[in-house]
Short mmCIF file of C-alpha atoms in Angstrom, two decimals:
data_model
loop_
_atom_site.label_atom_id
_atom_site.label_comp_id
_atom_site.label_asym_id
_atom_site.label_seq_id
_atom_site.Cartn_x
_atom_site.Cartn_y
_atom_site.Cartn_z
CA MET A 1 89.66 78.56 88.51
CA ASN A 2 91.90 80.13 91.06
CA ILE A 3 90.72 83.72 90.12
CA LEU A 4 87.28 82.48 90.72
CA ILE A 5 88.12 81.07 94.18
CA GLY A 6 89.94 84.34 94.90
CA LEU A 7 86.77 86.39 94.11
CA ILE A 8 84.36 84.21 96.26
CA PRO A 9 85.65 86.08 99.48
CA ALA A 10 84.98 89.33 97.68
CA LEU A 11 81.27 88.52 97.30
CA PHE A 12 80.39 87.48 100.96
CA TRP A 13 82.89 90.08 102.49
CA GLY A 14 81.19 92.82 100.48
CA ILE A 15 77.83 91.54 101.81
CA LEU A 16 79.04 91.40 105.45
CA PRO A 17 79.15 95.25 106.33
CA LEU A 18 75.86 95.56 104.88
CA CYS A 19 74.42 92.86 106.87
CA VAL A 20 76.09 94.12 110.20
CA SER A 21 74.80 97.74 109.57
CA LYS A 22 71.35 96.58 108.93
CA ILE A 23 71.10 94.41 112.24
CA GLY A 24 72.84 97.11 114.02
CA GLY A 25 74.05 97.01 117.80
CA LYS A 26 77.22 98.33 119.48
CA PRO A 27 80.71 97.16 117.87
CA THR A 28 81.05 94.47 120.86
CA GLN A 29 77.60 93.14 120.10
CA GLN A 30 78.44 92.94 116.46
CA ILE A 31 81.87 91.29 116.95
CA MET A 32 80.42 88.85 119.41
CA GLY A 33 77.67 87.78 117.16
CA THR A 34 79.85 87.60 114.16
CA THR A 35 82.48 85.48 115.78
CA MET A 36 79.80 83.22 117.42
CA GLY A 37 78.56 82.48 113.90
CA VAL A 38 82.02 81.83 112.56
CA LEU A 39 82.58 79.36 115.40
CA LEU A 40 79.32 77.51 114.69
CA THR A 41 80.16 77.17 111.22
CA GLY A 42 83.50 75.99 112.01
CA ILE A 43 82.39 73.32 114.37
CA VAL A 44 79.99 71.91 111.83
CA ALA A 45 82.52 71.94 108.98
CA SER A 46 85.20 70.36 111.26
CA LEU A 47 82.77 67.67 112.24
CA LEU A 48 81.31 66.91 108.81
CA PHE A 49 84.00 67.73 106.27
CA PHE A 50 87.42 68.85 107.56
CA PRO A 51 88.34 67.16 110.96
CA MET A 52 91.32 69.08 112.45
CA ARG A 53 94.75 67.88 111.60
CA LEU A 54 97.01 70.36 113.31
CA ASP A 55 99.78 69.92 115.94
CA ALA A 56 99.83 72.40 118.83
CA TRP A 57 102.20 74.78 117.15
CA ALA A 58 100.08 74.90 114.22
CA PHE A 59 96.83 75.39 116.10
CA PHE A 60 98.36 78.31 118.01
CA LEU A 61 99.34 80.15 114.87
CA CYS A 62 96.02 79.71 113.41
CA PHE A 63 94.51 80.73 116.78
CA LEU A 64 96.62 83.94 116.41
CA SER A 65 95.34 84.61 112.96
CA GLY A 66 91.70 84.41 114.15
CA ALA A 67 92.38 86.60 117.26
CA SER A 68 94.10 89.27 114.92
CA TRP A 69 91.10 89.27 112.61
CA ALA A 70 88.59 89.99 115.41
CA PHE A 71 90.88 92.94 116.78
CA GLY A 72 90.70 94.20 113.14
CA GLN A 73 86.93 93.61 112.61
CA ILE A 74 85.89 95.44 115.80
CA ASN A 75 87.80 98.33 114.82
CA GLN A 76 86.20 98.39 111.52
CA TYR A 77 82.94 98.03 112.91
CA ARG A 78 83.77 101.10 115.08
CA ALA A 79 84.84 102.89 111.98
CA PHE A 80 81.31 102.33 110.62
CA THR A 81 79.92 104.52 113.26
CA GLN A 82 82.39 107.13 112.87
CA ILE A 83 82.42 107.66 108.95
CA GLY A 84 79.83 105.11 107.52
CA VAL A 85 80.31 102.18 105.43
CA SER A 86 80.73 103.84 102.06
CA GLN A 87 83.61 105.73 103.54
CA THR A 88 84.95 102.99 105.75
CA MET A 89 85.43 100.14 103.15
CA PRO A 90 87.53 102.00 100.51
CA LEU A 91 89.76 103.51 103.03
CA SER A 92 90.14 100.00 104.89
CA THR A 93 90.64 98.25 101.72
CA GLY A 94 93.48 100.50 100.50
CA MET A 95 95.26 100.06 104.03
CA GLN A 96 94.86 96.35 103.96
CA LEU A 97 96.02 96.19 100.17
CA VAL A 98 99.35 98.11 100.80
CA GLY A 99 100.18 96.22 104.33
CA THR A 100 99.13 92.55 103.24
CA SER A 101 100.47 92.64 99.64
CA LEU A 102 103.90 94.07 100.93
CA MET A 103 103.96 91.58 103.69
CA GLY A 104 103.35 88.87 100.95
CA VAL A 105 106.17 90.15 98.78
CA VAL A 106 108.64 90.46 101.35
CA ALA A 107 108.00 87.66 103.77
CA PHE A 108 106.81 84.99 101.16
CA GLY A 109 108.51 85.96 97.89
CA ASP A 110 105.04 86.56 95.96
CA TRP A 111 105.44 88.46 92.64
CA GLY A 112 108.88 86.68 92.30
CA THR A 113 110.05 88.32 88.92
CA VAL A 114 110.81 91.82 88.18
CA GLN A 115 107.87 91.72 85.81
CA ALA A 116 105.53 90.67 88.27
CA LYS A 117 106.65 93.29 90.72
CA VAL A 118 106.09 96.09 88.08
CA ILE A 119 102.73 94.88 87.23
CA GLY A 120 101.79 94.42 90.86
CA ALA A 121 103.11 98.08 91.79
CA VAL A 122 101.18 99.42 88.95
CA ALA A 123 97.98 97.58 90.03
CA LEU A 124 98.34 98.63 93.61
CA THR A 125 98.65 102.24 92.40
CA LEU A 126 95.63 102.10 90.22
CA ILE A 127 93.64 100.55 93.26
CA ILE A 128 94.68 103.09 95.79
CA ILE A 129 93.97 106.05 93.33
CA GLY A 130 90.51 104.46 92.81
CA ILE A 131 90.02 104.14 96.63
CA TRP A 132 90.70 107.71 97.07
CA MET A 133 88.34 108.64 94.56
CA THR A 134 85.47 106.84 96.21
CA THR A 135 86.13 109.07 99.43
CA LYS A 136 85.68 112.28 97.49
CA GLN A 137 83.35 114.64 99.08
CA GLU A 138 81.83 117.53 97.01
CA HIS A 139 80.48 119.56 100.07
CA PRO A 140 82.19 118.26 103.15
CA GLU A 141 80.03 118.85 106.47
CA PRO A 142 81.87 121.03 109.18
CA HIS A 143 82.32 118.21 111.48
CA SER A 144 83.31 115.87 108.80
CA GLY A 145 87.04 116.44 109.25
CA GLY A 146 87.12 115.33 112.71
CA ASN A 147 85.25 112.29 112.04
CA MET A 148 87.46 111.32 109.25
CA ARG A 149 90.49 111.74 111.26
CA ALA A 150 89.14 109.45 113.94
CA GLY A 151 87.97 106.88 111.27
CA VAL A 152 91.41 106.91 109.73
CA ILE A 153 93.16 106.17 113.04
CA THR A 154 90.75 103.50 113.96
CA LEU A 155 91.27 101.92 110.66
CA LEU A 156 95.03 102.14 110.79
CA ILE A 157 94.81 100.28 114.09
CA SER A 158 92.20 97.73 112.35
CA THR A 159 94.86 97.13 109.55
CA ILE A 160 97.40 95.60 111.97
CA GLY A 161 94.98 92.81 112.90
CA TYR A 162 94.08 92.20 109.33
CA VAL A 163 97.75 91.75 108.20
CA GLY A 164 98.16 89.43 111.12
CA TYR A 165 95.02 87.54 109.79
CA SER A 166 96.77 86.79 106.62
CA PHE A 167 100.27 86.50 107.90
CA PHE A 168 100.14 83.65 110.48
CA PRO A 169 98.60 80.94 108.49
CA ASN A 170 101.35 80.95 106.01
CA TYR A 171 103.54 79.28 108.47
CA VAL A 172 101.28 76.24 108.58
CA SER A 173 101.67 73.67 106.05
CA VAL A 174 98.33 72.15 105.68
CA ASP A 175 95.20 72.78 103.35
CA GLY A 176 93.36 76.12 104.15
CA TRP A 177 90.19 74.19 105.16
CA TYR A 178 91.93 72.70 108.20
CA LYS A 179 92.91 76.23 109.61
CA PHE A 180 89.40 77.53 109.90
CA MET A 181 88.48 75.64 113.26
CA PRO A 182 91.22 77.10 115.25
CA GLN A 183 91.02 80.49 113.69
CA SER A 184 87.24 80.54 114.66
CA VAL A 185 88.33 79.68 118.25
CA GLY A 186 90.87 82.61 118.36
CA MET A 187 88.13 84.93 117.07
CA VAL A 188 85.69 84.00 119.66
CA VAL A 189 88.36 84.16 122.63
CA ALA A 190 89.55 87.68 121.29
CA ALA A 191 85.87 88.86 120.97
CA ILE A 192 85.06 87.81 124.46
CA THR A 193 88.38 89.43 125.79
CA MET A 194 87.57 92.83 124.05
CA SER A 195 84.11 92.87 125.09
CA MET A 196 85.24 92.41 128.81
CA LEU A 197 87.72 95.32 128.47
CA THR A 198 85.14 97.47 126.66
CA ARG A 199 82.94 99.35 128.89
CA ASP A 200 80.18 100.68 126.70
CA GLY A 201 77.26 99.90 128.80
CA THR A 202 76.10 96.95 126.53
CA ARG A 203 75.71 93.30 127.31
CA PRO A 204 77.82 91.21 124.75
CA TRP A 205 75.36 88.13 124.89
CA ASP A 206 72.11 89.82 124.03
CA LYS A 207 69.55 89.98 121.19
CA LYS A 208 71.69 92.01 118.99
CA SER A 209 74.60 89.69 119.45
CA LEU A 210 72.40 86.68 118.50
CA GLN A 211 70.90 88.39 115.44
CA ASN A 212 74.45 89.17 114.14
CA ILE A 213 75.20 85.35 114.36
CA ILE A 214 74.05 85.23 110.48
CA CYS A 215 76.84 87.82 109.77
CA GLY A 216 79.31 85.22 111.03
CA VAL A 217 77.74 82.59 108.74
CA ILE A 218 78.24 84.94 105.77
CA PHE A 219 81.76 85.68 106.88
CA SER A 220 82.64 82.09 107.06
CA GLY A 221 81.79 81.46 103.34
CA ALA A 222 84.26 84.30 102.48
CA ALA A 223 86.95 83.02 105.05
CA LEU A 224 86.90 79.31 103.98
CA ALA A 225 87.46 80.23 100.29
CA TYR A 226 90.22 82.81 101.40
CA LEU A 227 92.23 80.27 103.10
CA VAL A 228 92.23 78.11 100.02
CA SER A 229 92.99 81.14 97.77
CA ILE A 230 96.01 82.38 99.56
CA GLU A 231 97.85 79.07 99.44
CA PRO A 232 101.16 79.39 97.70
CA HIS A 233 100.11 76.78 94.84
CA ARG A 234 96.84 78.87 94.16
CA ASN A 235 96.86 82.71 94.11
CA GLY A 236 99.47 83.29 97.07
CA VAL A 237 98.96 86.06 99.88
CA ALA A 238 99.54 89.11 97.51
CA SER A 239 97.24 88.12 94.71
CA GLY A 240 94.73 86.20 96.98
CA PHE A 241 94.31 88.95 99.32
CA THR A 242 94.01 91.72 96.61
CA LEU A 243 91.22 89.74 94.75
CA SER A 244 89.30 89.29 97.85
CA GLN A 245 89.42 93.22 98.51
CA MET A 246 87.02 93.45 95.46
CA ASN A 247 84.45 93.47 98.09
CA VAL A 248 84.87 97.13 98.27
CA ILE A 249 82.64 97.30 95.16
CA ILE A 250 79.68 95.57 96.75
CA SER A 251 79.93 97.14 100.05
CA THR A 252 80.44 100.69 98.83
CA LEU A 253 77.45 100.59 96.21
CA GLY A 254 75.27 98.40 98.63
CA SER A 255 75.85 101.11 101.41
CA ILE A 256 74.50 103.75 99.05
CA LEU A 257 71.60 101.63 97.51
CA LEU A 258 70.41 99.76 100.67
CA LEU A 259 71.67 101.64 103.63
CA GLY A 260 70.60 105.17 102.22
CA GLU A 261 74.19 106.71 102.56
CA LYS A 262 73.71 109.96 100.39
CA LYS A 263 76.03 110.75 97.65
CA THR A 264 75.73 113.77 95.12
CA ARG A 265 75.86 113.37 91.39
CA LEU A 266 79.62 114.20 91.33
CA GLU A 267 80.35 112.00 94.32
CA LEU A 268 78.66 109.23 92.74
CA LEU A 269 80.72 109.60 89.42
CA TYR A 270 83.86 109.58 91.61
CA VAL A 271 82.69 106.38 93.33
CA LEU A 272 82.02 104.70 90.04
CA GLY A 273 85.31 105.82 88.41
CA GLY A 274 87.19 104.85 91.64
CA LEU A 275 85.61 101.39 91.46
CA ALA A 276 86.46 100.83 87.92
CA LEU A 277 90.18 101.51 88.60
CA VAL A 278 89.83 98.97 91.64
CA VAL A 279 88.52 96.42 89.23
CA ILE A 280 91.23 97.02 86.77
CA GLY A 281 94.05 96.69 89.23
CA GLY A 282 92.25 93.60 90.82
CA VAL A 283 92.35 91.94 87.28
CA LEU A 284 96.04 92.90 86.69
CA ILE A 285 96.89 91.29 89.90
CA GLY A 286 94.84 88.18 89.23
CA THR A 287 97.05 87.37 86.18
CA LEU A 288 100.36 87.31 88.25
#
């Protein structure tokens, strides 16, 4: 049952980049719409099912978690415009897996036995090799090197935010459901702040932002399940996070089939082989 809970975020987070890319807009509009959708879901969930039960310090930590996510997500949206979804998602997944899994092991004692650490290391190695395979290009375009460098830098920056998103809630000793509302507040505040600081000639409160609210609702389904999954008595941070990153399968294949991102026959074989390694690594970690 815990593994199934851990895979729910993978489904919805895999759909999220496809939804955002289909709707379009600038990254500031996309992050505003996404976070507004999350906040609306958080308000409804809090009123109907999970009234907030946090003291001021716990609220602050969850607020920081949400703000960290918004910082990571807007940079991932920027990477979509630099190197495309099918390149962004595998790279982002690899960076997040390394950062968050190591944080879970070092800070929270996940994978406590030697055997678990060995299996975890093998699984991470398989996943990283698989992710590298999904980014292989048979005939790189002349400008692709510069775009790739820019995309990698953007994703390294985004990883800092994603690690913070997983890190802060573990210092709050309540069920994951009750962390969601303050996280959503942190997301919106961070999104508004970044939109004000980013001068890209767009208005954050326009039609594209409103259309992207549905993406926030999709994200909320993943986030609620993820908060439950990473609790210590379920999957923990390292395993819960790694299971959630199976979203790379849905987002990568979806970007090729639905968004029309082109792959040669050889590149597609690399993608399928790489995704197979990602699945094997995820299954291994799910057993820990």
